[in-house]
Short mmCIF file of C-alpha atoms and ligand atoms in Angstrom, two decimals:
data_model
loop_
_atom_site.label_atom_id
_atom_site.label_comp_id
_atom_site.label_asym_id
_atom_site.label_seq_id
_atom_site.Cartn_x
_atom_site.Cartn_y
_atom_site.Cartn_z
CA MET A 28 -15.26 -12.54 9.99
CA ARG A 29 -13.14 -10.25 7.77
CA LEU A 30 -12.76 -7.02 9.69
CA ILE A 31 -10.91 -3.71 9.69
CA LEU A 32 -10.12 -1.55 12.74
CA LEU A 33 -10.17 2.14 11.90
CA GLY A 34 -9.44 4.95 14.30
CA PRO A 35 -6.88 7.67 15.16
CA PRO A 36 -3.53 6.87 16.81
CA GLY A 37 -4.19 5.88 20.39
CA ALA A 38 -7.89 5.12 19.83
CA GLY A 39 -7.37 1.64 21.21
CA LYS A 40 -7.11 -0.44 17.99
CA GLY A 41 -4.39 -2.68 19.39
CA THR A 42 -6.05 -2.88 22.83
CA GLN A 43 -9.40 -3.90 21.37
CA ALA A 44 -7.89 -6.21 18.78
CA GLU A 45 -6.89 -8.60 21.58
CA GLY A 46 -10.51 -9.25 22.60
CA ILE A 47 -11.81 -9.40 19.04
CA VAL A 48 -9.35 -11.96 17.74
CA GLN A 49 -9.88 -14.08 20.81
CA LYS A 50 -13.64 -14.15 20.30
CA TYR A 51 -13.53 -14.87 16.59
CA ASN A 52 -10.29 -16.86 16.54
CA ILE A 53 -8.83 -14.87 13.61
CA PRO A 54 -5.32 -13.45 13.07
CA HIS A 55 -4.56 -9.84 14.16
CA ILE A 56 -2.74 -8.09 11.28
CA SER A 57 -1.34 -4.75 12.37
CA THR A 58 0.81 -3.06 9.78
CA GLY A 59 2.53 -1.02 12.48
CA ASP A 60 3.43 -4.25 14.36
CA ILE A 61 4.72 -5.82 11.16
CA PHE A 62 7.05 -2.83 10.50
CA ARG A 63 8.28 -2.77 14.11
CA ALA A 64 9.02 -6.53 13.98
CA ALA A 65 10.88 -6.04 10.62
CA LEU A 66 12.95 -3.29 12.20
CA ARG A 67 13.87 -5.50 15.18
CA GLU A 68 15.00 -8.16 12.72
CA GLY A 69 16.97 -5.49 10.84
CA THR A 70 15.41 -6.15 7.43
CA GLU A 71 15.68 -3.62 4.65
CA MET A 72 11.91 -3.02 4.76
CA GLY A 73 12.09 -2.35 8.52
CA LEU A 74 14.90 0.14 8.14
CA LYS A 75 13.09 1.90 5.33
CA ALA A 76 9.83 2.10 7.34
CA LYS A 77 11.59 3.48 10.44
CA GLY A 78 12.33 6.88 8.92
CA TYR A 79 8.65 7.45 8.09
CA MET A 80 7.41 6.02 11.36
CA ASP A 81 9.72 8.14 13.54
CA SER A 82 8.51 11.34 11.86
CA GLY A 83 4.82 10.25 12.00
CA GLN A 84 4.49 10.01 8.21
CA LEU A 85 2.89 7.16 6.33
CA VAL A 86 5.15 4.48 4.89
CA PRO A 87 4.77 4.56 1.10
CA ASP A 88 1.72 2.71 -0.28
CA GLU A 89 3.65 0.31 -2.49
CA ILE A 90 5.48 -1.12 0.49
CA VAL A 91 2.41 -1.37 2.72
CA VAL A 92 0.07 -2.82 0.11
CA GLY A 93 2.67 -5.48 -0.85
CA VAL A 94 3.06 -6.51 2.82
CA VAL A 95 -0.68 -6.79 3.38
CA THR A 96 -1.39 -8.61 0.17
CA GLU A 97 1.23 -11.20 0.99
CA ARG A 98 -0.08 -11.61 4.55
CA LEU A 99 -3.72 -12.08 3.45
CA ARG A 100 -2.71 -14.93 1.19
CA LYS A 101 -1.37 -16.97 4.16
CA SER A 102 -3.49 -19.99 5.10
CA ASP A 103 -4.50 -18.68 8.59
CA CYS A 104 -6.52 -15.92 6.85
CA VAL A 105 -8.89 -18.39 5.24
CA LYS A 106 -11.32 -18.25 8.17
CA GLY A 107 -11.09 -14.47 8.48
CA PHE A 108 -8.77 -11.70 9.70
CA LEU A 109 -8.66 -8.42 11.55
CA LEU A 110 -6.71 -5.64 9.88
CA ASP A 111 -5.47 -2.97 12.30
CA GLY A 112 -4.06 0.28 10.86
CA PHE A 113 -4.67 -0.68 7.25
CA PRO A 114 -5.94 0.78 5.02
CA ARG A 115 -4.88 4.29 5.99
CA ASN A 116 -5.66 6.37 2.88
CA ALA A 117 -7.94 6.23 -0.22
CA ASN A 118 -5.28 4.63 -2.38
CA GLN A 119 -4.72 1.75 0.13
CA ALA A 120 -8.51 1.26 0.46
CA GLU A 121 -8.87 0.95 -3.27
CA ALA A 122 -5.93 -1.45 -3.40
CA LEU A 123 -7.56 -3.57 -0.71
CA ASP A 124 -10.83 -3.58 -2.68
CA LYS A 125 -8.95 -5.10 -5.61
CA VAL A 126 -7.16 -7.68 -3.45
CA VAL A 127 -10.37 -8.92 -1.79
CA GLU A 128 -12.21 -8.99 -5.17
CA HIS A 129 -9.39 -11.07 -6.62
CA MET A 130 -9.60 -13.44 -3.66
CA SER A 131 -13.43 -13.65 -4.09
CA ILE A 132 -14.08 -12.50 -0.54
CA LYS A 133 -15.52 -9.35 1.02
CA ILE A 134 -14.95 -7.16 4.10
CA ASP A 135 -17.77 -7.84 6.63
CA GLY A 136 -17.30 -4.85 8.91
CA VAL A 137 -15.15 -1.79 9.55
CA ILE A 138 -14.96 -0.97 13.26
CA ASN A 139 -14.48 2.77 13.59
CA ILE A 140 -13.26 3.64 17.10
CA ASP A 141 -14.01 7.31 17.75
CA VAL A 142 -12.06 9.28 20.40
CA PRO A 143 -11.70 13.09 20.56
CA ASP A 144 -8.18 14.46 19.82
CA GLU A 145 -7.69 15.92 23.29
CA GLU A 146 -7.67 12.41 24.83
CA LEU A 147 -5.22 10.92 22.34
CA VAL A 148 -1.90 12.64 23.10
CA ASP A 149 -2.11 11.52 26.73
CA ARG A 150 -2.91 8.00 25.72
CA LEU A 151 0.07 7.88 23.32
CA THR A 152 2.70 9.50 25.52
CA GLY A 153 1.67 7.35 28.49
CA ARG A 154 1.76 4.06 26.59
CA ARG A 155 4.38 1.45 27.50
CA MET A 156 5.05 -1.75 25.55
CA CYS A 157 6.62 -5.01 26.68
CA LYS A 158 9.93 -5.97 25.06
CA GLY A 159 9.13 -9.60 25.68
CA CYS A 160 5.57 -10.29 24.58
CA GLY A 161 4.47 -7.01 23.06
CA ALA A 162 1.69 -6.42 25.61
CA SER A 163 0.64 -2.76 25.94
CA PHE A 164 0.18 -0.79 29.13
CA HIS A 165 -0.46 2.80 30.10
CA VAL A 166 1.11 4.65 33.06
CA LYS A 167 -2.29 5.97 34.12
CA PHE A 168 -5.05 3.97 32.39
CA LYS A 169 -3.53 0.47 32.47
CA ALA A 170 -0.62 0.59 34.87
CA PRO A 171 1.42 -2.58 35.33
CA LYS A 172 1.47 -4.01 38.87
CA VAL A 173 5.24 -3.26 39.09
CA ARG A 174 6.59 -0.13 37.43
CA ASN A 175 8.13 -0.87 34.00
CA VAL A 176 7.60 -4.64 34.32
CA CYS A 177 5.15 -6.62 32.23
CA ASP A 178 2.29 -8.28 34.16
CA SER A 179 2.14 -11.18 31.72
CA CYS A 180 5.76 -12.20 31.09
CA GLY A 181 7.90 -10.10 33.48
CA GLY A 182 9.57 -8.41 30.48
CA GLU A 183 10.87 -4.86 30.56
CA LEU A 184 8.54 -2.13 29.36
CA TYR A 185 9.63 0.54 26.83
CA GLN A 186 8.18 3.55 25.09
CA ARG A 187 7.59 3.46 21.30
CA ASP A 188 9.93 5.86 19.45
CA ASP A 189 6.91 7.60 17.82
CA ASP A 190 5.09 8.18 21.13
CA THR A 191 6.58 11.62 21.76
CA VAL A 192 4.29 14.66 22.00
CA GLU A 193 5.63 16.05 18.71
CA THR A 194 5.28 12.88 16.67
CA ALA A 195 1.94 12.06 18.23
CA LYS A 196 0.62 15.46 17.00
CA GLU A 197 1.99 14.86 13.54
CA ARG A 198 0.35 11.40 13.43
CA LEU A 199 -2.97 12.93 14.43
CA GLU A 200 -2.70 15.49 11.63
CA ILE A 201 -1.97 12.72 9.11
CA TYR A 202 -4.93 10.76 10.43
CA HIS A 203 -7.32 13.69 9.91
CA SER A 204 -6.10 14.55 6.42
CA GLN A 205 -5.56 11.03 5.02
CA THR A 206 -7.29 8.34 7.06
CA ALA A 207 -10.50 9.96 8.44
CA PRO A 208 -12.00 10.24 4.88
CA LEU A 209 -12.18 6.40 4.88
CA ILE A 210 -15.07 6.66 7.42
CA GLU A 211 -17.22 8.05 4.64
CA TYR A 212 -15.78 5.58 2.10
CA TYR A 213 -16.87 2.59 4.21
CA THR A 214 -20.10 4.26 5.33
CA LYS A 215 -21.14 4.42 1.69
CA LYS A 216 -20.35 0.75 1.31
CA GLY A 217 -22.65 0.05 4.26
CA VAL A 218 -20.03 -1.76 6.39
CA ILE A 219 -19.14 0.86 9.03
CA LEU A 220 -19.64 0.11 12.75
CA ASN A 221 -19.27 3.30 14.76
CA ILE A 222 -17.96 2.76 18.27
CA ASN A 223 -17.50 5.23 21.15
CA GLY A 224 -13.90 4.78 22.12
CA ASN A 225 -14.00 7.44 24.78
CA GLN A 226 -15.03 5.15 27.64
CA ASP A 227 -13.55 2.41 29.76
CA MET A 228 -11.64 -0.25 27.75
CA LYS A 229 -14.06 -3.00 28.74
CA ALA A 230 -17.07 -0.91 27.79
CA VAL A 231 -15.50 -0.29 24.35
CA LEU A 232 -15.00 -4.03 23.81
CA ALA A 233 -18.60 -4.74 24.87
CA GLU A 234 -19.88 -2.19 22.35
CA ILE A 235 -17.74 -3.75 19.61
CA ILE A 236 -18.84 -7.32 20.36
CA GLU A 237 -22.48 -6.22 20.35
CA ALA A 238 -22.06 -4.48 17.00
CA LEU A 239 -20.31 -7.56 15.52
CA GLY A 240 -23.06 -9.79 16.85
CA LYS A 241 -25.49 -7.98 14.55
CA ILE A 242 -23.48 -8.71 11.40
CA GLU A 243 -22.45 -12.32 12.20
P1 AP5 B 29 0.43 1.97 14.14
O1 AP5 B 29 1.28 1.09 14.91
O2 AP5 B 29 -0.71 1.47 13.42
O3 AP5 B 29 0.04 3.18 15.10
P2 AP5 B 29 -1.23 4.14 15.12
O4 AP5 B 29 -2.26 3.98 14.10
O5 AP5 B 29 -0.69 5.47 15.26
O6 AP5 B 29 -2.07 3.62 16.37
P3 AP5 B 29 -1.42 3.17 17.73
O7 AP5 B 29 -0.90 1.81 17.63
O8 AP5 B 29 -0.56 4.29 18.22
O9 AP5 B 29 -2.77 3.25 18.60
P4 AP5 B 29 -3.85 2.19 18.90
O10 AP5 B 29 -5.16 2.66 18.34
O11 AP5 B 29 -3.44 0.81 18.53
O12 AP5 B 29 -3.96 2.32 20.48
P5 AP5 B 29 -3.58 1.31 21.65
O13 AP5 B 29 -4.62 0.23 21.77
O14 AP5 B 29 -2.17 0.95 21.63
O15 AP5 B 29 1.34 2.75 13.04
C1 AP5 B 29 2.57 3.34 13.42
C2 AP5 B 29 3.25 3.90 12.19
O16 AP5 B 29 3.53 2.84 11.23
C3 AP5 B 29 2.47 4.95 11.34
O17 AP5 B 29 2.60 6.23 11.92
C4 AP5 B 29 3.09 4.78 9.97
O18 AP5 B 29 4.29 5.42 9.91
C5 AP5 B 29 3.33 3.28 9.92
N1 AP5 B 29 2.15 2.60 9.31
C6 AP5 B 29 1.39 1.64 9.91
N2 AP5 B 29 0.41 1.22 9.13
C7 AP5 B 29 0.55 1.92 7.96
C8 AP5 B 29 -0.19 2.00 6.73
N3 AP5 B 29 -1.28 1.25 6.54
N4 AP5 B 29 0.27 2.84 5.78
C9 AP5 B 29 1.36 3.59 5.97
N5 AP5 B 29 2.09 3.59 7.08
C10 AP5 B 29 1.68 2.80 8.10
O19 AP5 B 29 -3.84 2.32 22.89
C11 AP5 B 29 -2.98 3.40 23.14
C12 AP5 B 29 -2.76 3.64 24.65
O20 AP5 B 29 -4.04 4.01 25.24
C13 AP5 B 29 -2.34 2.38 25.37
O21 AP5 B 29 -1.42 2.72 26.38
C14 AP5 B 29 -3.63 1.84 25.98
O22 AP5 B 29 -3.42 1.12 27.19
C15 AP5 B 29 -4.47 3.12 26.21
N6 AP5 B 29 -5.91 2.89 25.97
C16 AP5 B 29 -6.49 2.15 25.08
N7 AP5 B 29 -7.87 2.16 25.19
C17 AP5 B 29 -8.09 3.02 26.21
C18 AP5 B 29 -9.31 3.49 26.84
N8 AP5 B 29 -10.56 3.10 26.41
N9 AP5 B 29 -9.16 4.33 27.88
C19 AP5 B 29 -7.97 4.73 28.33
N10 AP5 B 29 -6.79 4.33 27.79
C20 AP5 B 29 -6.87 3.45 26.74
MG1 MG B 30 -1.70 -0.03 17.57
ZN1 ZN B 31 5.33 -9.17 28.35
#
């Protein structure tokens, strides 16, 4: 399965990716996670990306497209992959078309997780991430058993720098102006799978697995 996860910030792309990659045994490729890891390692790319991420802007296409192209050529992508947060504008989508054409493969499905704006700011500002294993929690919707401690590894939880009210709103604006048009782009290609993301996390995953079952 070669899949893309599309949806606004906070829609549940990362949350749902866990269940999808487990079922299909494919790598989860999140461009946001790649940039955050690069920043932790202190690479030049990570430092460059940080400025854009902290203000809710998109990292320039030439950086992102290069990172993804390199990642897709790794051997673990031969059996499939799940792209999360890429592509994010028309230029990136066209660049991806060229890359997959060059690799003689095609995208099987684009999972579009739909959630109304009014739900998203709460989801983002309440999110907590584990410093140890990267697991994601929410103070209300997926609270850890012990406050600020990861259920899986006991690591300390933290808040992403871009999960402030102000930056969340900016990210939502960027999503609507630059990313949302990709829904039509992939609908025209006949690969879109529309999913209601405004329900319980487990119900969202069930809807995704059912939709993927139809294209297997
Ligand atoms: P990225 O890391 O991709 O962030 P994003 O797209 O803004 O999406 P999020 O990760 O915030 O949300 P999510 O949909 O994964 O939600 P999650 O499952 O965590 O990108 C960050 C930045 O990197 C960008 O702003 C940009 O600067 C840069 N970047 C990345 N890719 C780029 C690209 N291609 N081009 C240019 N720049 C790029 O869920 C959120 C919270 O809600 C969690 O706490 C979760 O527990 C909770 N939750 C999830 N599902 C539910 C549910 N059904 N009900 C209740 N709560 C739920
Ligand atoms: Mg995410
Ligand atoms: Zn952890």
